Coordinates of C-alpha atoms and ligand atoms in Angstrom, one line a residue:
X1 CA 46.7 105.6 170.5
X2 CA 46.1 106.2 174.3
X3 CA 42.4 104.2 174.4
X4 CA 41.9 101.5 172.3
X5 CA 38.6 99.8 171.8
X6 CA 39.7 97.4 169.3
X7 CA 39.1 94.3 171.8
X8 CA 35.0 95.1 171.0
X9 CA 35.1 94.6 166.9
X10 CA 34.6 90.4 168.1
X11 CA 30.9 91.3 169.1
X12 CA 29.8 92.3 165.7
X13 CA 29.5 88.9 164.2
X14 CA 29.8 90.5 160.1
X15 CA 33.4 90.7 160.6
X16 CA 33.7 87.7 160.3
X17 CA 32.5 87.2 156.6
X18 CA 35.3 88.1 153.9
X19 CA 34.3 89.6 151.0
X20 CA 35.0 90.9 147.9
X21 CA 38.2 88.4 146.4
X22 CA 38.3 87.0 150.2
X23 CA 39.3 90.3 151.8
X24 CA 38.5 91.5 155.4
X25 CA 35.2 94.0 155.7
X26 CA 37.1 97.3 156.4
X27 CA 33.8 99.3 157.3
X28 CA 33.8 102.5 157.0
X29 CA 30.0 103.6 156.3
X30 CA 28.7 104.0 159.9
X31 CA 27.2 107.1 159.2
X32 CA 24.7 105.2 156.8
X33 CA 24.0 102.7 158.8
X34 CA 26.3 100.8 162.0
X35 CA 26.7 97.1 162.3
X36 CA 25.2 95.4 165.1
X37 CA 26.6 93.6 168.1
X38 CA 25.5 90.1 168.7
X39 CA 23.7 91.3 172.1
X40 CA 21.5 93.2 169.9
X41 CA 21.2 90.6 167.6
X42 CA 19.9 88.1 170.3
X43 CA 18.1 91.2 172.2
X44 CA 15.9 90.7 169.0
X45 CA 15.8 87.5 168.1
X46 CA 15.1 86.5 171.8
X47 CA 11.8 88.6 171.9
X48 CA 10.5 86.4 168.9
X49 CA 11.8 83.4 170.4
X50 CA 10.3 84.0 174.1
X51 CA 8.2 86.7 174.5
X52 CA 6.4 88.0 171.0
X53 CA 3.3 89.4 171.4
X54 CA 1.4 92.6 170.3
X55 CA 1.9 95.1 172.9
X56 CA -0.4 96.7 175.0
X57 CA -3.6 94.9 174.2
X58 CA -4.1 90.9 175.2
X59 CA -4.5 90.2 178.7
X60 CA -1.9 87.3 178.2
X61 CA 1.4 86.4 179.8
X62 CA 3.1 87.2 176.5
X63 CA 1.2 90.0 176.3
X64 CA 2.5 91.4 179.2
X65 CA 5.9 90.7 179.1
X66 CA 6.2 92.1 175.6
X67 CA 4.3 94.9 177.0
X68 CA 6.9 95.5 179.6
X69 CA 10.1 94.6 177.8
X70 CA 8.8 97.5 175.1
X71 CA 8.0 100.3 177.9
X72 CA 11.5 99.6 180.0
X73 CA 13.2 99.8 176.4
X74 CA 11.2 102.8 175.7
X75 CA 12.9 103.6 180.0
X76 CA 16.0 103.1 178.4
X77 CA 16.0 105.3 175.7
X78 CA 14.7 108.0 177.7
X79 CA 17.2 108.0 180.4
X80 CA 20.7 107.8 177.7
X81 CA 19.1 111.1 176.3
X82 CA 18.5 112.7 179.3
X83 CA 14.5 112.5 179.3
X84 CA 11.6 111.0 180.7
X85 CA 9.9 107.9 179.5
X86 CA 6.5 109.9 178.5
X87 CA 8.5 112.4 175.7
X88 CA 9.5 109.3 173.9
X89 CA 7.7 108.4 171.0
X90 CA 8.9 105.3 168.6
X91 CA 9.0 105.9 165.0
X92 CA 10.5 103.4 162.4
X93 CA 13.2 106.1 161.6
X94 CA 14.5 109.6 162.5
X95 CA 13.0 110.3 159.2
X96 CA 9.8 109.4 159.8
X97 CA 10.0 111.2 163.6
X98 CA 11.1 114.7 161.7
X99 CA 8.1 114.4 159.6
X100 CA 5.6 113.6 162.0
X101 CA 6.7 117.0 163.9
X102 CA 6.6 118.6 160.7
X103 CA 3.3 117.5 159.4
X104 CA 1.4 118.1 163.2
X105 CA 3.0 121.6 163.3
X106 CA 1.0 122.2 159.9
X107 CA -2.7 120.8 161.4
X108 CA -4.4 124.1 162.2
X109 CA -6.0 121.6 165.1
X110 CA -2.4 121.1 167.1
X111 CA -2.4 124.0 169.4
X112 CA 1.1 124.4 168.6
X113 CA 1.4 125.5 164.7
X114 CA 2.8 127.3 161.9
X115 CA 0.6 129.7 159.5
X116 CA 1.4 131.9 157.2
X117 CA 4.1 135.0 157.8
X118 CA 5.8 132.3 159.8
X119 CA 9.4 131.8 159.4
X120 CA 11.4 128.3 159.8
X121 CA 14.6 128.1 160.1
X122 CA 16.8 125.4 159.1
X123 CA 21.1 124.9 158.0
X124 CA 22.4 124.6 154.3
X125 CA 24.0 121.3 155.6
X126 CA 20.7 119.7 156.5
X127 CA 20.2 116.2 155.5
X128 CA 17.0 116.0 153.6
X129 CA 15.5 114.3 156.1
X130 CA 15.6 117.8 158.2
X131 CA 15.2 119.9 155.1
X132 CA 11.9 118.5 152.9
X133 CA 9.9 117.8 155.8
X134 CA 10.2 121.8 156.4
X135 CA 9.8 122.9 152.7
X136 CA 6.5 120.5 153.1
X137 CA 5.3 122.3 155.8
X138 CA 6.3 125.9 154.8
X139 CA 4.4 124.9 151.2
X140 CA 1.2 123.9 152.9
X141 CA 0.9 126.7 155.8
X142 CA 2.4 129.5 153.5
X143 CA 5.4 129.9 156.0
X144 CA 8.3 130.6 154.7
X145 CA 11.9 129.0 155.0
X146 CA 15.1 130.4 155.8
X147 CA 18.4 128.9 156.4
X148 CA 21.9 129.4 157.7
X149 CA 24.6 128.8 155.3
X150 CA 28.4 127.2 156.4
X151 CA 31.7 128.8 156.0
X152 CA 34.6 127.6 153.7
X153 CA 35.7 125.3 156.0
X154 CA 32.1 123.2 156.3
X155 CA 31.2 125.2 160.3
X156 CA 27.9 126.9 160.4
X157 CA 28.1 130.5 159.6
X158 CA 26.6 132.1 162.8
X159 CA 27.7 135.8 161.8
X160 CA 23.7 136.8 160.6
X161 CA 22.1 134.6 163.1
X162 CA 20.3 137.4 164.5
X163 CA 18.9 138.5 160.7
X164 CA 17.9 134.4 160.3
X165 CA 16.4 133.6 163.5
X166 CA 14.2 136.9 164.1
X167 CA 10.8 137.7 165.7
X168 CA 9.0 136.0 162.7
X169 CA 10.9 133.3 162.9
X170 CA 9.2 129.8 164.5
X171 CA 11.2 126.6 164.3
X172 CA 14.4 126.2 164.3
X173 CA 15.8 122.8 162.7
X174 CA 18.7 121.9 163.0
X175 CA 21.4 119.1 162.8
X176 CA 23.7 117.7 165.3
X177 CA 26.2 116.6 163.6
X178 CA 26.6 116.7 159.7
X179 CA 26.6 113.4 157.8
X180 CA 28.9 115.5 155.0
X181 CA 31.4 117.6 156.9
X182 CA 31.1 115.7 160.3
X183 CA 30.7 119.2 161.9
X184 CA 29.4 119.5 165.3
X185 CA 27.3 122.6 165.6
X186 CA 27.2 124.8 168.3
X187 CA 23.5 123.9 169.1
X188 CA 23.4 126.3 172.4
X189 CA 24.1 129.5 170.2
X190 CA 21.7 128.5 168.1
X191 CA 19.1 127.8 170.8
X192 CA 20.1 131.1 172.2
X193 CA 19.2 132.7 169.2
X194 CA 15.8 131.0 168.7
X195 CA 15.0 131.5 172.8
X196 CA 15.6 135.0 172.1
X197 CA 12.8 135.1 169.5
X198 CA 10.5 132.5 171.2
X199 CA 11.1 130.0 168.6
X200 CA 11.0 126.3 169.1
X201 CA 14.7 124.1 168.6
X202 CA 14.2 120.2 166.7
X203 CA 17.8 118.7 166.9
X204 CA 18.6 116.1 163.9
X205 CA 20.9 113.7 166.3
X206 CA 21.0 111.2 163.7
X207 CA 25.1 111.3 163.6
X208 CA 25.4 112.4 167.5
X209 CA 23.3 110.1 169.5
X210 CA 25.5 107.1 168.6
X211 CA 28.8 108.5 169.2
X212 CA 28.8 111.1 172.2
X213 CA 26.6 111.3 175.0
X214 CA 23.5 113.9 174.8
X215 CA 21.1 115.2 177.3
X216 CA 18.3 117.1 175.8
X217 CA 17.9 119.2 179.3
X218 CA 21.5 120.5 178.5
X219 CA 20.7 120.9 175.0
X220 CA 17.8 123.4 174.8
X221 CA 15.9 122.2 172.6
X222 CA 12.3 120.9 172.2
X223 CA 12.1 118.1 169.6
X224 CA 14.5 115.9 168.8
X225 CA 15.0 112.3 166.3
X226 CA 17.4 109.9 166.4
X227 CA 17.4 106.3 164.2
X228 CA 18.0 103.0 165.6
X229 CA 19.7 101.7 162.9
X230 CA 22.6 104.1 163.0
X231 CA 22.8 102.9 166.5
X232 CA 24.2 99.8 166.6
X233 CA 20.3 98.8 166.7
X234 CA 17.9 97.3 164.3
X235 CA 16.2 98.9 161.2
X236 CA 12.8 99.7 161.9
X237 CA 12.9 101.6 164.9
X238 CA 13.7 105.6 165.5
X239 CA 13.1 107.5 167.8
X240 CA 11.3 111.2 168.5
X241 CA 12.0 113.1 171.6
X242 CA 9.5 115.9 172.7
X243 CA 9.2 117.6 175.5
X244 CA 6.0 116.4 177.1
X245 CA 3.8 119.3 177.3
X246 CA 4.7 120.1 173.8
X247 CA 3.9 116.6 172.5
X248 CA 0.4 117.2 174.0
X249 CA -0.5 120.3 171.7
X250 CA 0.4 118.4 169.0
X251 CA -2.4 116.6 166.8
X252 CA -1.1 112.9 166.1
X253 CA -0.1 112.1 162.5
X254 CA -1.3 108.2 162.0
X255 CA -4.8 107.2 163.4
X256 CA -5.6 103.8 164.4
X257 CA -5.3 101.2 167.0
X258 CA -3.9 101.9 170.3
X259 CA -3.6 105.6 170.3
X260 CA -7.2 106.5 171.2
X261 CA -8.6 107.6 174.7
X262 CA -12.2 106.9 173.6
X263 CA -13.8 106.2 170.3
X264 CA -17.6 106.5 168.7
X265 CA -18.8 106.2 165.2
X266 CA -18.1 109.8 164.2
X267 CA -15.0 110.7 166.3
X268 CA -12.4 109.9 168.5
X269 CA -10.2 111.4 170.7
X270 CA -6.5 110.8 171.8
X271 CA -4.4 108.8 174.7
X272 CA -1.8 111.0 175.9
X273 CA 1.5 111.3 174.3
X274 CA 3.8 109.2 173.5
X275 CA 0.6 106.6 173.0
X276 CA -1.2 109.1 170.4
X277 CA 1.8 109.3 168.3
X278 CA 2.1 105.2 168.1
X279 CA -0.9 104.1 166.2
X280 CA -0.9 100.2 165.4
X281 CA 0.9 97.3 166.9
X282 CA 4.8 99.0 167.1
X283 CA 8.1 97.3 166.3
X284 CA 8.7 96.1 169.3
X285 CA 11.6 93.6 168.6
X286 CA 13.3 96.5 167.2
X287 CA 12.5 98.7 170.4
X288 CA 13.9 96.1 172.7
X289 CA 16.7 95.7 170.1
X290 CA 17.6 99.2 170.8
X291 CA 17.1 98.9 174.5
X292 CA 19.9 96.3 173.8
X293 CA 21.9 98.4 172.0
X294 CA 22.0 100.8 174.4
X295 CA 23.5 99.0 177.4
X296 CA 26.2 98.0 174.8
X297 CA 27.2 101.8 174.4
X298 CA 27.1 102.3 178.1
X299 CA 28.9 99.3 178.9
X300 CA 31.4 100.8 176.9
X301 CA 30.9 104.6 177.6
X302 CA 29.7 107.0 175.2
X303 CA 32.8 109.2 176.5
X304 CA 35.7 106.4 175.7
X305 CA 33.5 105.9 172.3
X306 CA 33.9 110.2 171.9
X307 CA 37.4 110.1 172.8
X308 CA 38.5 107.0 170.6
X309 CA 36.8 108.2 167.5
X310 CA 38.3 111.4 167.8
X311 CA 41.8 109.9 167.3
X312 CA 40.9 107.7 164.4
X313 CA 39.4 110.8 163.0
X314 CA 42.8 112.6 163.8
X315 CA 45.0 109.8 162.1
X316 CA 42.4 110.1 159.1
X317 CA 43.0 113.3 158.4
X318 CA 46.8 113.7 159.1
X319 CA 46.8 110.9 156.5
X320 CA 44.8 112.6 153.8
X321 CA 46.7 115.7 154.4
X322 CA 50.2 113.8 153.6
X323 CA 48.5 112.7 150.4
X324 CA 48.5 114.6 147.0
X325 CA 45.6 115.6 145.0
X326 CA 43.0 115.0 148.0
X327 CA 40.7 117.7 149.0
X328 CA 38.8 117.0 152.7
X329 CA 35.6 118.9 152.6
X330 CA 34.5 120.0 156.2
X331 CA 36.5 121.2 159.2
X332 CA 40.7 119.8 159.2
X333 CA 40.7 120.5 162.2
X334 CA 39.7 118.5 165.4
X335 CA 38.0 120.9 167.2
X336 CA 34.0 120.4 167.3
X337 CA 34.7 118.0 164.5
X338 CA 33.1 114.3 164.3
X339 CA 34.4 110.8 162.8
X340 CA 32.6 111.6 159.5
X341 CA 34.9 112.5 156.8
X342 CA 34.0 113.7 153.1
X343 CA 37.2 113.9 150.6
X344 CA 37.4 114.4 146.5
X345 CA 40.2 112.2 144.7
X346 CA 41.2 115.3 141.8
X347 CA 40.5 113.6 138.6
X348 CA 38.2 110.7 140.2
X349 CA 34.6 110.8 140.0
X350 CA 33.7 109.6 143.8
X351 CA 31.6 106.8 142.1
X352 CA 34.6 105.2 140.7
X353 CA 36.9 106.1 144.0
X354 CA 34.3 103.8 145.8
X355 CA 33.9 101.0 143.6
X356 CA 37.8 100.6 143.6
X357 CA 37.9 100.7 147.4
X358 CA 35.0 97.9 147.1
X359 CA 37.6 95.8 145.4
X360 CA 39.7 95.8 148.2
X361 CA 37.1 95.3 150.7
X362 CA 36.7 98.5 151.8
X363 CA 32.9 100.2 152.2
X364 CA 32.7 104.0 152.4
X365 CA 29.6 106.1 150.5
X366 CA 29.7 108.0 147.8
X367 CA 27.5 110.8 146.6
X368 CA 25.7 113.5 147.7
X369 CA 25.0 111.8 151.0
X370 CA 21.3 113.0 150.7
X371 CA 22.4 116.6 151.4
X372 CA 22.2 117.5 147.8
X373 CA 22.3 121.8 148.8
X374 CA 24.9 121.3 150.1
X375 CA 26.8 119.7 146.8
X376 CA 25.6 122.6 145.1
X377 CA 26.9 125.2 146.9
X378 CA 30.3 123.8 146.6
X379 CA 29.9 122.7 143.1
X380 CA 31.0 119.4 143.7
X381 CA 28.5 116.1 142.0
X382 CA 29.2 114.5 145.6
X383 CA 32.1 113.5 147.9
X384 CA 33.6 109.9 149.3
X385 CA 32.7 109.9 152.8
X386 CA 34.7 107.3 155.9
X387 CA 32.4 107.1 158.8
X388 CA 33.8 105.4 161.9
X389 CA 32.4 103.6 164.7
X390 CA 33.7 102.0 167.7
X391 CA 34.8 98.8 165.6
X392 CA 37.0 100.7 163.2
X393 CA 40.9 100.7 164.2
X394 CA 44.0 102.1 162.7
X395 CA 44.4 99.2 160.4
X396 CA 41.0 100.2 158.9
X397 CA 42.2 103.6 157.9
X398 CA 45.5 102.3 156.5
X399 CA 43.8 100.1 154.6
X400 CA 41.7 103.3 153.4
X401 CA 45.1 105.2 152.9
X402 CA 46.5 102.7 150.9
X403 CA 43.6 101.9 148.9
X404 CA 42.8 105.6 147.7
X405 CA 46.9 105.8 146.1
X406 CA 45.8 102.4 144.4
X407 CA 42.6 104.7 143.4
X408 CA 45.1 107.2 142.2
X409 CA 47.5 105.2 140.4
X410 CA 44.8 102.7 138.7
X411 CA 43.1 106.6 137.1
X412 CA 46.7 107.5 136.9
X413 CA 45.9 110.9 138.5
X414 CA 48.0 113.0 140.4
X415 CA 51.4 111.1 142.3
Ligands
LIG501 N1 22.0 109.6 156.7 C1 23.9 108.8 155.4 O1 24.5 108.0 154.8 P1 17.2 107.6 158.5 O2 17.3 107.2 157.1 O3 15.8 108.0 158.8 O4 17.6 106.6 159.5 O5 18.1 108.8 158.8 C2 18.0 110.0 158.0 C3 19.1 111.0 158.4 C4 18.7 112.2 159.0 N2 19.7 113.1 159.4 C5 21.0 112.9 159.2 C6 22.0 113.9 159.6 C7 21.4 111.7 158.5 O6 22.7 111.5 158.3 C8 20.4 110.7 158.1 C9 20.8 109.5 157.4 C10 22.6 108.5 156.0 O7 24.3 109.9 155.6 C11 21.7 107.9 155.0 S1 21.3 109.0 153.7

């Protein structure tokens, strides 16, 4: 392996539980969520400790500080997506940012919206975080939703993208990455296409922003969501990425405290983004947690983090090719392909494939990954799915390798 990051698994204190009989963690479920790093973990901890305080409001020392520490994480954030600090709202999750979008493109108020005769776009590999949000909305406004399916092989299928995305056609939503097949899809085609028609481009980057750097200038698009959690960050916090003057025709979504210009007893009217969008004290730990989490990625560089998970991913899948009775469902190739990788066991419900891994202290998901459209196209009740992050090494996936023939021999399927 030419780069090896193994010297960083020591700063993510769960490594050193045992579990399961006294085994090692071998965790392999970063796609669900990541562990965190113990500068994250004090990132958080010291914002209760020194500075905790609800932001913007007292006129306090606290006040200000935890004022400041949450607008230079929100700084933070901005600048490792390419953005500026005003486009950046903070969510609890990406799931709650894709909804807010969703719902505000659906007030006939937002100046920005979708009525009926509307078309939105979306994949077939769409978590349903990126997929029920837009069903919601196309159900309220009387829009309707189309989608682009994905080839044998788990890649988009771009060859009607000009019969999908056409003049009727509104938003395009679309993932990043996919949490199933760990496809990366060829987001500046697709913006292209939706340019072409005058559409707007929301970019899931739930399995991208943590593992190869982005820049939402480069990336065409208009929205974008991210979670924390998935980050090496805390729970709690997500992010939503708009550009600004489009965040702006956009009604808010949750009305309260703290996202009001000026209020009387029959009406109110709105601060300007992100501050409209963040009604109620915010997680602010979390947001600093993040900030935190951040420099940790950059200290080691998203690029390196890229590179090395593309090897791991490599040695996964030469290893599951050499096997027998294993099926890998998304790309086998390496090309556009992420360190997310979704396999059948013949004979083995996934269910059973992952509580015998668990035995030997190994955590991967099983299911239908909340992509359930997906499973049905291919007819499959759900996969088992290794995720990697920058604290998984080649032992790790040995371990894997050897615990799927134990799998195999314990169901006494194929040799
Ligand atoms: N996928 C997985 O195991 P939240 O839950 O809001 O942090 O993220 C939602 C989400 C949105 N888009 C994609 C592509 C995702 O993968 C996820 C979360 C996890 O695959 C939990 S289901």
């Amino acid at each position: 392996m030419n780069l090896d990051l193994s010297e960083y698994k020591k700063d993510f204190p769960i490594f050193q539980r045992k579990v399961r009989g006294g085994n090692s963690l071998v965790y392999l479920d970063s796609a669900a969520t990541s562990q965190k790093p113990t500068a994250v973990i004090e990132a958080e901890s010291n914002f209760y400790r020194t500075i905790n305080a609800a932001v913007h409001r007292g006129a306090h020392l606290l006040a200000e500080e935890a004022s400041d520490a949450f607008e230079m994480s929100r700084s933070n954030v901005a600048s490792f997506i390419g953005a500026d600090s005003s486009e950046v709202v903070f969510t609890k999750s990406a799931t709650e940012s894709l909804n807010i979008i969703a719902y505000s493109l659906g007030n006939p108020d937002s100046r920005i919206n979708i009525k009926s005769g509307d078309q939105i776009v979306v994949t077939e590999m769409e978590h349903h975080a990126n997929l029920i949000p837009w069903q919601q909305l196309a159900k309220r406004t009387g829009a309707s939703l189309s989608w682009l399916s994905f080839t044998e092989d788990g890649r988009i299928d771009l060859s009607n993208i000009k019969d999908v995305i056409n003049s009727k056609t509104k938003i395009v939503a679309v993932t990043h990455q996919s949490n199933v097949f760990g496809t990366i899809l060829p987001i500046d085609e697709i913006s292209k296409a939706a340019r072409a028609v005058g559409a707007l481009v929301v970019l899931d980057a739930c399995q991208s922003a943590p593992h190869f750097p982005i820049n939402v200038k480069e990336l065409d698009v208009d929205f974008l969501a991210f979670s924390g959690h998935k980050t090496l960050g805390p729970t709690g916090i997500g992010v939503l990425w708009g550009k600004h003057q489009l965040l702006e025709k956009l009604e808010p979504v949750v009305f309260g405290g703290s996202m009001v210009d000026s209020v009387t007893m029959t009406g109110a009217t709105w601060a300007s983004a992100p501050r409209k969008f963040e009604a109620g004290v915010p997680n602010m730990a979390q947001a600093v947690g993040l900030s935190a989490a951040i420099d940790y990625l950059r200290s080691i560089g998203l690029n390196n983090i890229a590179e090395y998970e593309h090897e791991l991913t490599k040695y996964l899948l030469e290893g599951l090719a050499s096997m027998s009775g294993i099926k890998v469902i998304g790309p086998l190739d390496l090309k556009d392909r992420g360190g997310v990788i979704s396999f059948t066991v013949d004979g083995v419900h996934p269910h059973d494939v992952g509580q015998v891994l668990d035995q030997y202290g190994i955590a991967v998901r099983t299911g239908h990954h909340c992509a359930w459209p997906l499973m049905r196209k291919l007819k499959i009740a759900g996969t088992t799915r290794a995720s990697f992050h920058l604290y998984n090494n080649r032992e790790d996936i040995k371990q894997l390798i050897d615990g799927i023939e134990k799998v195999k021999s314990y169901f006494k399927v194929a040799k």
